[in-house]
XYZ file of C-alpha atoms in Angstrom:
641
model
C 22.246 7.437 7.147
C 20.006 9.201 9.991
C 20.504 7.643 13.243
C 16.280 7.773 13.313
C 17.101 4.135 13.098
C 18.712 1.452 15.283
C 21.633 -0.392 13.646
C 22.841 3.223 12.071
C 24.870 3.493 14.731
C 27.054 1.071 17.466
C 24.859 -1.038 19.884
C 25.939 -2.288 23.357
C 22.528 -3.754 25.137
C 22.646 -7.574 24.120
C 19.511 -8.119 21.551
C 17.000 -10.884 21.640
C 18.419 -13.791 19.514
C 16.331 -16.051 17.693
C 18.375 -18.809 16.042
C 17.079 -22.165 15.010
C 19.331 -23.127 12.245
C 22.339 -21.446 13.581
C 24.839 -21.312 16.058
C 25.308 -19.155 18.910
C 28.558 -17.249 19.184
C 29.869 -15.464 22.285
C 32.499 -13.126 22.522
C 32.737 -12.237 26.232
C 29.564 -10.640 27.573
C 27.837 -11.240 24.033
C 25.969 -13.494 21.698
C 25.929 -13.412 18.672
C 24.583 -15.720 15.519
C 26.618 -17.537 13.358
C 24.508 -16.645 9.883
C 27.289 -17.864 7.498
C 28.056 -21.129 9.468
C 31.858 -20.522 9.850
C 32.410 -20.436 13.570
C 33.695 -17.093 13.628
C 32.214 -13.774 14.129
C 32.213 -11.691 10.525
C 31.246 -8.018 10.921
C 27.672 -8.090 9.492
C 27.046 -10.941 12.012
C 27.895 -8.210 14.787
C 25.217 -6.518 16.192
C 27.435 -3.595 17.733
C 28.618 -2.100 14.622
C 27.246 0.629 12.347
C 24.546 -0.531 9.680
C 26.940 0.628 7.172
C 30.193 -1.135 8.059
C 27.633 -4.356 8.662
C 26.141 -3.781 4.892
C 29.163 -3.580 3.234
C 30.884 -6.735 4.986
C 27.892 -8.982 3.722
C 28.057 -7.415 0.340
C 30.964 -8.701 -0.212
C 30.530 -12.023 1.329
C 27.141 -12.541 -1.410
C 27.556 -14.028 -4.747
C 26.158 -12.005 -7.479
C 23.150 -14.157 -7.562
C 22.456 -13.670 -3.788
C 22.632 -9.888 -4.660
C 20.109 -9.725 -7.546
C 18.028 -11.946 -5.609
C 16.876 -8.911 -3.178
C 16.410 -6.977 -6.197
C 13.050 -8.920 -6.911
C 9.699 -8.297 -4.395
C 7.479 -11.776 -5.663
C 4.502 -12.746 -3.674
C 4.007 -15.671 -1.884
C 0.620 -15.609 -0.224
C -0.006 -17.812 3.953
C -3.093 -19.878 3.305
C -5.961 -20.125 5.760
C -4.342 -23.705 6.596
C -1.469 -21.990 7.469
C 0.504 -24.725 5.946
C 3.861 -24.193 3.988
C 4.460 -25.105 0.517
C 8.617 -26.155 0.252
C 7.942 -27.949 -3.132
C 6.887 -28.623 -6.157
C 5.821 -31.964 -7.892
C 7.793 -32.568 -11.505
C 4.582 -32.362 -13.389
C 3.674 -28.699 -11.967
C 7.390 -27.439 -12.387
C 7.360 -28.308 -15.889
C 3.719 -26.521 -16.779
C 5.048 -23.352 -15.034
C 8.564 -23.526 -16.965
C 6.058 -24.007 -20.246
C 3.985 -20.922 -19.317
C 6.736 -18.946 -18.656
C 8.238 -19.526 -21.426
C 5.094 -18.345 -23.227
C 5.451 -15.105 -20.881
C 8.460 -13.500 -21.690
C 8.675 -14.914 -25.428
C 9.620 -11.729 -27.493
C 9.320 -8.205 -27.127
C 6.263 -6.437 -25.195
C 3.643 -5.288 -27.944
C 1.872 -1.853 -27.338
C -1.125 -3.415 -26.001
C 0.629 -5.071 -23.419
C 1.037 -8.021 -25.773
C 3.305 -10.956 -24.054
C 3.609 -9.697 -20.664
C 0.667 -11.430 -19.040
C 0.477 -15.096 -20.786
C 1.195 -16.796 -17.706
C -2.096 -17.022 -15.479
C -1.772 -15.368 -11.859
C -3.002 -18.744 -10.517
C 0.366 -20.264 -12.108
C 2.216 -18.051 -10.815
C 1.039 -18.335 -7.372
C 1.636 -21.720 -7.786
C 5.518 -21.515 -8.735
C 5.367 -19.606 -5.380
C 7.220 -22.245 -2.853
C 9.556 -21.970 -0.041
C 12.485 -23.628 -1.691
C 12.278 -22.162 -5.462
C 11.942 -18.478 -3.783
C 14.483 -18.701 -1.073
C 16.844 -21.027 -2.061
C 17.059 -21.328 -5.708
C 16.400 -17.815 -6.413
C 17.501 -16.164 -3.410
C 14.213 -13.572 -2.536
C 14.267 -12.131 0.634
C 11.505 -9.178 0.055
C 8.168 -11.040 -0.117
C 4.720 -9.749 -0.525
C 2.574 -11.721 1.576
C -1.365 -10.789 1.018
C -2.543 -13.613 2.816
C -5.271 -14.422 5.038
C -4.867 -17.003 8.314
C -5.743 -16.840 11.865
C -2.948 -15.501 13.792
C -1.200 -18.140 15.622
C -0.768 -20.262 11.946
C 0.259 -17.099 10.108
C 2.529 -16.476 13.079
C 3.768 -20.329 12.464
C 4.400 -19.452 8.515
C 6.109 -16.500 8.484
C 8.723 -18.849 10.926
C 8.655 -21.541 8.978
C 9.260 -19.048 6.056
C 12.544 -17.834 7.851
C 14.053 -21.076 9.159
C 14.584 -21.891 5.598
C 16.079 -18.436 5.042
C 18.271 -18.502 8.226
C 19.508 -22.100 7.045
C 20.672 -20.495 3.764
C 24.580 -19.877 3.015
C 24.357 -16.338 5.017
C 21.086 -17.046 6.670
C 20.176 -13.637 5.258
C 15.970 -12.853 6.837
C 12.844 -12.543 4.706
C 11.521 -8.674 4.832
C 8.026 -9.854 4.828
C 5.705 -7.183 3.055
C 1.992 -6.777 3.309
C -0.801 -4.258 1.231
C -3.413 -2.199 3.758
C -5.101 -4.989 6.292
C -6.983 -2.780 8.375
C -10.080 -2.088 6.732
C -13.505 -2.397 7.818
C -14.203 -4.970 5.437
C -11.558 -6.937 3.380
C -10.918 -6.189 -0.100
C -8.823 -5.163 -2.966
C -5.549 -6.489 -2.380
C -6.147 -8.832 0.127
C -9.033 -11.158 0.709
C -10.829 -13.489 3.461
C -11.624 -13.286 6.951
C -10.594 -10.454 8.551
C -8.028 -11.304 11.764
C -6.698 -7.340 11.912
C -8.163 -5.169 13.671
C -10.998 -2.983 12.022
C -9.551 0.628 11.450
C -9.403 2.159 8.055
C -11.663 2.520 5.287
C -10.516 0.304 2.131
C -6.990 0.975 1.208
C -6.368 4.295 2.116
C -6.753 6.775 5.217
C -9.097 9.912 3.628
C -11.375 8.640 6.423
C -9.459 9.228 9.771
C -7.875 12.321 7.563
C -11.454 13.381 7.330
C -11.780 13.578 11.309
C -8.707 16.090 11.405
C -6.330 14.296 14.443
C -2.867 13.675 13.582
C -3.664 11.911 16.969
C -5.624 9.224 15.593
C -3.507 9.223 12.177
C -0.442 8.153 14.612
C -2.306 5.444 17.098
C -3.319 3.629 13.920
C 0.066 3.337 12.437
C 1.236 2.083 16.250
C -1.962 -0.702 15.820
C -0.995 -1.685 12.285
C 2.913 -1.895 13.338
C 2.327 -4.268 16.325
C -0.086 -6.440 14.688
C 2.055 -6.805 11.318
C 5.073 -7.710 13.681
C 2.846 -10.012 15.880
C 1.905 -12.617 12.707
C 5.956 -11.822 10.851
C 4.853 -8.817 8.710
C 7.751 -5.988 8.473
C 6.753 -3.285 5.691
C 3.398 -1.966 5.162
C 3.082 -1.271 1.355
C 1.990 2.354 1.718
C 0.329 4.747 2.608
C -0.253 6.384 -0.847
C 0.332 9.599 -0.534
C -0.409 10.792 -3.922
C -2.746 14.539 -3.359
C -6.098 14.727 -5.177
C -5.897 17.194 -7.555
C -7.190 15.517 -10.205
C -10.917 14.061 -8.809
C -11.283 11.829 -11.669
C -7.937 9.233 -11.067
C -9.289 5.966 -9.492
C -7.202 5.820 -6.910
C -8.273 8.839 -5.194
C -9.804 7.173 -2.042
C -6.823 5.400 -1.107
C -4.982 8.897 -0.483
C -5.500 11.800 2.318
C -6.334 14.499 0.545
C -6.506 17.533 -1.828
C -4.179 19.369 0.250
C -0.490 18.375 -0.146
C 0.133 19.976 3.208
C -2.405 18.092 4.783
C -1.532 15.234 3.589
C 2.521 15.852 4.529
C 0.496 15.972 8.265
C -1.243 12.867 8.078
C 1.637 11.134 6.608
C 4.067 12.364 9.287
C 1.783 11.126 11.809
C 1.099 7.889 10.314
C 4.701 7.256 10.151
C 5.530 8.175 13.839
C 3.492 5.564 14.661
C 4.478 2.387 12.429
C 7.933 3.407 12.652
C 8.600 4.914 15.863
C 11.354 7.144 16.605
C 13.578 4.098 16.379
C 12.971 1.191 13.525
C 13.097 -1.988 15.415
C 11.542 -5.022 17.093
C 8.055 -3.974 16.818
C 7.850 -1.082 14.530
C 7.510 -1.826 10.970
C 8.849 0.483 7.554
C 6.385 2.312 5.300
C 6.529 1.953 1.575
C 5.574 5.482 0.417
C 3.618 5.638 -2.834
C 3.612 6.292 -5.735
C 6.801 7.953 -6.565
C 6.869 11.071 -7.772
C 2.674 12.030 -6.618
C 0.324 10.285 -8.927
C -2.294 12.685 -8.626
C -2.356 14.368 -11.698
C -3.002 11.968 -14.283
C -4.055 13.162 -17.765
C -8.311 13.841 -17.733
C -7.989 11.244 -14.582
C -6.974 8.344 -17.382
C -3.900 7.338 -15.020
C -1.382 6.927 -18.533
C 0.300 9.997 -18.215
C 1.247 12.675 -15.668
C 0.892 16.258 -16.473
C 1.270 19.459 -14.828
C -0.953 22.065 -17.108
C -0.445 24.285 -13.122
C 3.717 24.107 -13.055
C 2.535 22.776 -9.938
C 4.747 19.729 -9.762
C 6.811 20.935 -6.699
C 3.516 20.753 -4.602
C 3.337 17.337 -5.436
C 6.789 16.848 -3.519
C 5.797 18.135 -0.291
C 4.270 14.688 1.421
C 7.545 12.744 0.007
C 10.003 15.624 1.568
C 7.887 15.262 4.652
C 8.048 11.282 4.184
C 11.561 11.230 3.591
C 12.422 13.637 6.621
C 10.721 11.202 9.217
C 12.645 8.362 8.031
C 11.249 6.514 5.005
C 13.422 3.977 3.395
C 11.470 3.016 0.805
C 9.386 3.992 -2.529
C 7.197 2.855 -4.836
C 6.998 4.456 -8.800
C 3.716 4.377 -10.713
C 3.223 3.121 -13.718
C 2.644 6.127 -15.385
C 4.963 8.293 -18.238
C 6.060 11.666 -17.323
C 6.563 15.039 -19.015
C 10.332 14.809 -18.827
C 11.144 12.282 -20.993
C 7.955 10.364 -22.364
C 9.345 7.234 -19.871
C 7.406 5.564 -17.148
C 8.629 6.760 -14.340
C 10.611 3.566 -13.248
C 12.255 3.841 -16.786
C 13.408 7.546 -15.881
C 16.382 8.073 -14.860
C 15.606 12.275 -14.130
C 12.681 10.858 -12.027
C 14.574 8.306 -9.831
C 17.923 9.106 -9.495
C 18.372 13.082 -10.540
C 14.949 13.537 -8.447
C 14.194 11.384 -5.809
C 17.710 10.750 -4.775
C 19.309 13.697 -5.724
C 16.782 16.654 -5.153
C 14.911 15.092 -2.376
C 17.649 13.199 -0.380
C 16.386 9.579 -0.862
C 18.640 7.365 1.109
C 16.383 4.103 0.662
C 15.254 2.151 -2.011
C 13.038 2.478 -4.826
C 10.744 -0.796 -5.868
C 8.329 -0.572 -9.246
C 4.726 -1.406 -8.501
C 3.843 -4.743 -9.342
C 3.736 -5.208 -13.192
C 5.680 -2.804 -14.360
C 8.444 -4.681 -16.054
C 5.689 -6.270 -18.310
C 4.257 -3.295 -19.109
C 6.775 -1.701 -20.794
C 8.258 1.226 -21.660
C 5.352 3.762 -22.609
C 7.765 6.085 -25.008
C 6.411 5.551 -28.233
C 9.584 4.878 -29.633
C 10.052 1.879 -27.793
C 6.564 0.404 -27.678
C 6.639 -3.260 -28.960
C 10.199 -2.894 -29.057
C 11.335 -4.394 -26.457
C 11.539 -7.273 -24.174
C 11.387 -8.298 -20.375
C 15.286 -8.168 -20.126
C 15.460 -5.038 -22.065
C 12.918 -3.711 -19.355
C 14.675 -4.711 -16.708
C 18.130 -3.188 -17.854
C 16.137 0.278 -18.205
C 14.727 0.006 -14.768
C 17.677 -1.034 -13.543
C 20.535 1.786 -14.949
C 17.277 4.366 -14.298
C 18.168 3.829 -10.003
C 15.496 1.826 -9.448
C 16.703 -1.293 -7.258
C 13.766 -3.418 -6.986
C 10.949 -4.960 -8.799
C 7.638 -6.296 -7.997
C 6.017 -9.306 -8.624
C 8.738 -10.225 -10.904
C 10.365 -13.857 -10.514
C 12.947 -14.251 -13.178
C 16.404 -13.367 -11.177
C 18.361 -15.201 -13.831
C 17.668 -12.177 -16.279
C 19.261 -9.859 -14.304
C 22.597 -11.688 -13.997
C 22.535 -12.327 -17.516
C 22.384 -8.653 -17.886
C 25.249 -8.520 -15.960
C 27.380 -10.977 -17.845
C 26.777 -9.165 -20.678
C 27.772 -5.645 -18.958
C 24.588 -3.902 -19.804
C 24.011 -3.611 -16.082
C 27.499 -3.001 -14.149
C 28.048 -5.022 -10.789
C 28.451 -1.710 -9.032
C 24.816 -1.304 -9.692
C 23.651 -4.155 -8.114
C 25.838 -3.919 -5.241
C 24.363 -0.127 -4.424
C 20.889 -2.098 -4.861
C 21.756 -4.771 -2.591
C 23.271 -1.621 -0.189
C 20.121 0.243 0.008
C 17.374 -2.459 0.587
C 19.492 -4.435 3.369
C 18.888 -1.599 5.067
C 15.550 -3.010 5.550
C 17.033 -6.247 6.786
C 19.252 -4.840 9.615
C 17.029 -2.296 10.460
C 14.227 -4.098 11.465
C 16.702 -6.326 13.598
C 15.921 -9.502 11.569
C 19.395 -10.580 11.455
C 18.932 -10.696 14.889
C 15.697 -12.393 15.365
C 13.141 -12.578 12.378
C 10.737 -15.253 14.964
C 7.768 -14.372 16.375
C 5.728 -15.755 19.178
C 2.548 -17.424 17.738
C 0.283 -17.508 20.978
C 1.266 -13.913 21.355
C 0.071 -13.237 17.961
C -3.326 -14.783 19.199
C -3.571 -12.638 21.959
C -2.825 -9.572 20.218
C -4.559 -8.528 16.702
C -8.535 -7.424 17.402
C -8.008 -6.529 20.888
C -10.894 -4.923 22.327
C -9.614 -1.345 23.005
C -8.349 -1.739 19.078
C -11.794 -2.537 17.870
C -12.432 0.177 20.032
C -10.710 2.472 18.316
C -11.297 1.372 14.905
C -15.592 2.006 15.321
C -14.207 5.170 16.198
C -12.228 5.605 13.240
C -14.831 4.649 11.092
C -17.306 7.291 13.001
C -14.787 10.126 11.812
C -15.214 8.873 8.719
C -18.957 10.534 8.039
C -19.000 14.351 6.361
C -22.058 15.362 6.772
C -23.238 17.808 3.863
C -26.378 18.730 4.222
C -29.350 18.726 6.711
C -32.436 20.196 6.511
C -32.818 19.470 10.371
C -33.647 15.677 9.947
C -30.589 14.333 11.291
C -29.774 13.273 13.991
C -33.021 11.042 13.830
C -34.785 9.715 16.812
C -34.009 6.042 17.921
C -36.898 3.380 18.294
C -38.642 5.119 14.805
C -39.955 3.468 11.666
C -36.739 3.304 9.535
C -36.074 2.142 5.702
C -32.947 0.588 4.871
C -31.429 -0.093 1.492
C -27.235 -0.722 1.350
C -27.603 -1.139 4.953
C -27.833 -4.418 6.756
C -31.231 -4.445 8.792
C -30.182 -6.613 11.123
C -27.490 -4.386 12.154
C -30.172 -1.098 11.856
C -32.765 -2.980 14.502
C -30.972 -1.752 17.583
C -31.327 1.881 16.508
C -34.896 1.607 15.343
C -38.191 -0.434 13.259
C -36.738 -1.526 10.338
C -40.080 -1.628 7.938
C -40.098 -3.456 4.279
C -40.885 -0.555 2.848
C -40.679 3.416 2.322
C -44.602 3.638 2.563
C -44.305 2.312 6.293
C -41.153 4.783 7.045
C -40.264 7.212 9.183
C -37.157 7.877 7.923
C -35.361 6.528 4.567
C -31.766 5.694 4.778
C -30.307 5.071 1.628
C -26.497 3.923 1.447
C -24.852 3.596 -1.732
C -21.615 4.231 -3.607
C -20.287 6.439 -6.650
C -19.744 3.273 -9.028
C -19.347 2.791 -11.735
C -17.040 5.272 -10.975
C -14.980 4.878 -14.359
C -16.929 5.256 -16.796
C -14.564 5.683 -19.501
C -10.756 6.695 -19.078
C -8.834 3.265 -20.539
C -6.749 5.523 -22.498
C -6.290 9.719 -22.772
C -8.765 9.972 -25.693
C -11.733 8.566 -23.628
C -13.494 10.649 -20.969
C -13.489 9.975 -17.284
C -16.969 10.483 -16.042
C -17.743 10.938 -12.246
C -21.208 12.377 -12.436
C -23.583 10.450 -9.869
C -24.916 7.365 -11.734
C -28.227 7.791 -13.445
C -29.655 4.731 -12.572
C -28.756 5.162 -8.327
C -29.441 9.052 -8.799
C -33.294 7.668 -10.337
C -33.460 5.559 -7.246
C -32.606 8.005 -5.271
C -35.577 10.174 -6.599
C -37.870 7.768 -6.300
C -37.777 7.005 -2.578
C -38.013 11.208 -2.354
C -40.960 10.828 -3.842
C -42.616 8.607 -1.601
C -42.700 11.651 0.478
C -41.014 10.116 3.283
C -37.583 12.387 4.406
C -34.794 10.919 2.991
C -30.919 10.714 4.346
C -28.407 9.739 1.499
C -25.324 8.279 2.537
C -22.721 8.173 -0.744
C -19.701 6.419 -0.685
C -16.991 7.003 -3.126
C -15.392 4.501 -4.886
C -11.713 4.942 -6.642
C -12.168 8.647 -7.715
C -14.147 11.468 -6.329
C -17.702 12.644 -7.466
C -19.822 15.296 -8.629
C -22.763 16.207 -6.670
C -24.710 18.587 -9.043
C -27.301 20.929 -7.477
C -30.343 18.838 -8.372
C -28.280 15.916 -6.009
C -27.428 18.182 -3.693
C -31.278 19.673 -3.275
C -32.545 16.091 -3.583
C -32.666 14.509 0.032
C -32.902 15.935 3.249
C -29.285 15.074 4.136
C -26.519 13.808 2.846
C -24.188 11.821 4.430
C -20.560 11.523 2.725
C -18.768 8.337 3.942
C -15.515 7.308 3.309
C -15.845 3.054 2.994
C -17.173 2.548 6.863
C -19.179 -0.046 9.176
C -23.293 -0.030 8.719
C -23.134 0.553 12.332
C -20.748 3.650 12.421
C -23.075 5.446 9.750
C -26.133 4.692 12.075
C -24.278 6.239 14.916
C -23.536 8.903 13.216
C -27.751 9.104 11.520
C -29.031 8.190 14.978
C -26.834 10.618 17.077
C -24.282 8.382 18.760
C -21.604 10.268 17.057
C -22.071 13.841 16.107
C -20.215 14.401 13.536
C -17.325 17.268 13.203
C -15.410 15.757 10.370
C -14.524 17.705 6.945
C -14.120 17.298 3.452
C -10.700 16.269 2.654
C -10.689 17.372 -1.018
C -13.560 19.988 -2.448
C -16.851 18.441 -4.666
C -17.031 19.809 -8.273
C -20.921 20.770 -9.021
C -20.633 19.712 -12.637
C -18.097 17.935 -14.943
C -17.943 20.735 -17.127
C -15.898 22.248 -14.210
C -13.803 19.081 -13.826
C -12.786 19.412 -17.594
C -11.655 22.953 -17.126
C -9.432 22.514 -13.568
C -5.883 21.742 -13.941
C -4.993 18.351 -13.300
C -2.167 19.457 -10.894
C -3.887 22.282 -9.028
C -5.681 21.896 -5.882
C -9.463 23.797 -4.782
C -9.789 25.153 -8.929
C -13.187 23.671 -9.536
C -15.192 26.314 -10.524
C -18.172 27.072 -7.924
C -17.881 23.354 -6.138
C -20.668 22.300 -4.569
C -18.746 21.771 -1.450
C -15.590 23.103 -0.622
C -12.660 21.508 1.175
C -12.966 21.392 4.618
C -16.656 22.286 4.412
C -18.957 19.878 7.335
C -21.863 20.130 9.339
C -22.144 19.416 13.053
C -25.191 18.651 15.223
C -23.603 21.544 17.464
């Protein structure tokens, strides 16, 4: 293990202790806490040992349900009441043990068939503090919840009081999808208590702007405001490389280039993790094992590599794994190698990622694999949950997501499809998360500190920033930047937030300037399975709107967003408006400042435009910059200067 991290190697400064359900030990100078309740101090409860020697102690000390219990990553979701759920009543326990029973009747048909029965709104409701932690012993929880600080900060504590008063008092690793954006969405939902940084769930945005700088000082933001509320492990960044510009996912990467995006990704993780892992840094969760880029015609089923370009998919993860990443996160989709999904292969996960690459952490499926099921078409409809896990399992994966049925697993066991070895080296690699992070030593947080620190003002300071770098502009025919205080026509942008920078008039007729902000959707129009097309030409219906405010006669700025995958801009597009603004998800107000001069803009494509999708049918999905004559090339933007 790389002594990148604290706990790797022996300690002598005295930690912060945080113990409400424990005792305090001392052994001369020292403290220590008493997680097992036995008076005495066992190794893992010793802070001055190696990480190692500590693992292995509590291994042994954990029942075999105590070990599978880490293997599962449920969610459990804080409320905006902030209030904690322990229990349920009889009559809800026994309509979740009915729907689950309904769920995992059977094998999992080709369509999917069985693995979805139970309704997401049951399962969130099965969700409580005592079924999770105590009865089924989880202590890596996905927590996509929304709550002003100081009650989140009061949950996650609540959260680990139970866990601390457990047999071993083993701490919840608290896990959390992208919080940062300029406007919630996706993954998680509500008011928005983080600080506004990133665009949706990815970074192409600050990647546009070109400053590992930047890419580094957010990570440092999102680490101390995840610690502040009780969040540990950021469930990204994605750093799959856009080669293929028709998978959906595309926005939530970097970009096209695999060694840009090995930058960006080194950056962002010197900043969440630090040089040392520890009271407030947090771990990355590095997805999705192994570079989901190249999907089949964009369809995200199957990954191909037409190029023999797989290695360059490798590049971010090497870079990833070098700075210390301790965890991954497979796709769903099948692979070349074997016809498995990759959490099914065991070339992918073990003879790959752990032997090739040097993984020392843990892998974790993304959520819903398990029900999914094997895609080889040998085994579609063939099997069942159990059989799923036992694949995923032997394959050297050692966690799953959003699964809640432990009780399969040691059944597996029992039966010696899955060896007890196994689990232990699962239980090994992700309580490395535990002690890292120092949660053994103190998982509590400080809720009026919490207050005090998410949307600080020199964060939201930095974030309108962010979202400033994350403008290409593409063309100008000398229009932009406009002049403040004139006659301007909004439509995607809020005119209450346009009025400082100009007129806003009801209509193009009465304009100066026309400022039209849209996105690429529907950006899928097609691609549920490798026979049907992914199409992302402009839509007809925004590209008609489009012409019709050009015809009004008044000059015209388009500002495109894309949405999931990339987009064509064909040359009629291109020649259409007088600008054309590229924007990567932000604020109304950092696109006016970027329209009305505020910000000149010196950010660069991240990933090259095809001109037609004739040229995205005949690029390699695995190859970056082979689009025939793109209508903008990477790197390609315009300045005022």
């Amino acid at each position: 293990m790389s002594a990148l991290f604290s706990g790797c190697t022996p300690k002598s400064a005295q930690p912060e202790l945080g113990a409400r359900k424990v005792q305090i030990l001392t052994e001369g100078k020292f403290q220590f806490k008493d997680l097992n309740k036995n008076g005495e101090l066992d190794p893992y409860e010793d802070w001055r040992l190696p990480m190692d020697e500590r693992i292995a102690d509590l291994v042994g000390q954990m029942t075999l349900e105590e070990k599978v219990g880490l293997m599962f990553h449920p969610n459990i979701a804080v409320t905006e009441s902030g209030e904690l759920k322990y229990d349920l009543t009889p009559e809800e326990k026994e309509a979740i043990r009915q729907a689950e029973e309904e769920r995992y009747a059977g094998p999992i048909g080709p369509g999917g068939q069985n693995a979805g029965a139970m309704a997401m709104g049951q399962v969130r409701r099965a969700a409580t503090a005592k079924s999770y932690i105590e009865e089924k012993n989880f202590r890596c929880i996905l927590n996509n919840g929304v709550a002003a600080p100081e009650k989140f900060a009061n949950w996650s504590n609540g959260m680990q009081e139970i866990a601390e008063a457990s047999r071993l008092g083993i701490p919840i690793v608290f896990s959390s999808d992208p919080r940062h954006s300029a406007k919630l969405g996706g993954h998680v939902r509500g008011t928005q208590y983080f600080s506004h940084i990133t665009n949706g769930e990815g970074q192409v945005g600050i990647t546009a702007g070109g400053d590992p700088g930047m890419m580094r000082r957010f990570g440092e933001i999102m680490a101390e405001e995840y610690r502040a509320v009780g969040l540990h492990m950021f469930l990204g960044p994605q750093i799959d490389v856009i080669t293929e510009p028709r998978w959906s996912r595309n926005m939530g990467c970097f970009s096209e280039s695999a060694e840009l995006t090995a930058e960006m990704t080194a950056a962002l993780i010197e900043g969440a993790q630090g040089k040392r892992v520890g009271p407030g840094k947090i771990l990355v969760h590095l997805k999705h094992w192994p570079g989901s880029g190249p999907h089949l015609g964009g369809s995200g089923r199957w990954l191909v590599y037409p190029g023999d370009n797989q290695e360059y998919h490798y590049l971010p993860w090497k870079t990833g794994i070098e700075k210390g990443a301790l965890a991954a996160m497979g796709y769903y989709s099948g692979t070349y190698y074997d016809s498995l999904n990759v959490n099914y292969s065991h070339h992918m996960s073990t003879e790959v990622l752990y032997g090739q690459l040097g993984f020392k952490g843990a892998i974790c499926t993304d959520w819903g694999v398990v029900n999914n099921g094997p895609l080889k078409p040998s085994l579609q409809g063939k099997t069942t949950v159990k059989d799923n896990m036992e694949m995923i399992i032997n394959a050297g994966v050692d966690q799953m997501g959003s699964e809640t049925r432990p009780e399969l697993v040691v059944e597996l066991v029992k039966e010696g499809r899955v060896s007890e070895e196994r689990i232990n080296q699962a239980a090994s690699r992700i309580l490395q998360w535990h002690f890292i992070l120092g949660l053994f030593e103190n998982p509590y947080v400080d809720p009026a500190k919490a207050a005090q620190t998410l949307q600080r003002p020199e964060y939201e300071a930095f974030g309108l920033e962010c979202q400033r770098v994350s403008n290409v502009l593409l063309t100008n025919n000398g229009t932009l930047p406009a002049k403040e205080g004139i006659k301007l026509y909004v439509e995607g942008i809020d005119p209450a937030v346009a009025a400082p920078y100009a007129t806003v008039v009801s209509s193009p007729a009465e304009a100066d300037l026309v400022l039209y902000r849209t996105t690429s959707s529907p950006d899928r129009r097609g691609g549920a399975n490798a026979s049907q097309e992914v199409d992302i030409d402009f839509p007809a219906e925004k590209l008609a709107r489009l012409k019709e405010l050009v015809s009004s006669g008044k000059p015209v700025v388009a500002d495109i967003n894309p949405t999931g995958s990339s987009l064509v801009i064909t040359p009629e597009l291109k020649a259409l408006p007088q600008a054309i603004l590229l924007s990567f998800d932000p604020t109304d107000e950092a696109v006016l400042d970027v329209v009305f001069g505020r910000h000149n803009p010196k950010s660069t494509l991240p990933f090259e435009i095809p001109s037609s999708m004739d040229a995205v049918r005949a690029q390699k999905e695995d190859v970056p910059f082979d689009s025939v004559d793109p209508s903008f090339p990477f790197g390609f933007g315009l300045s005022y200067q």
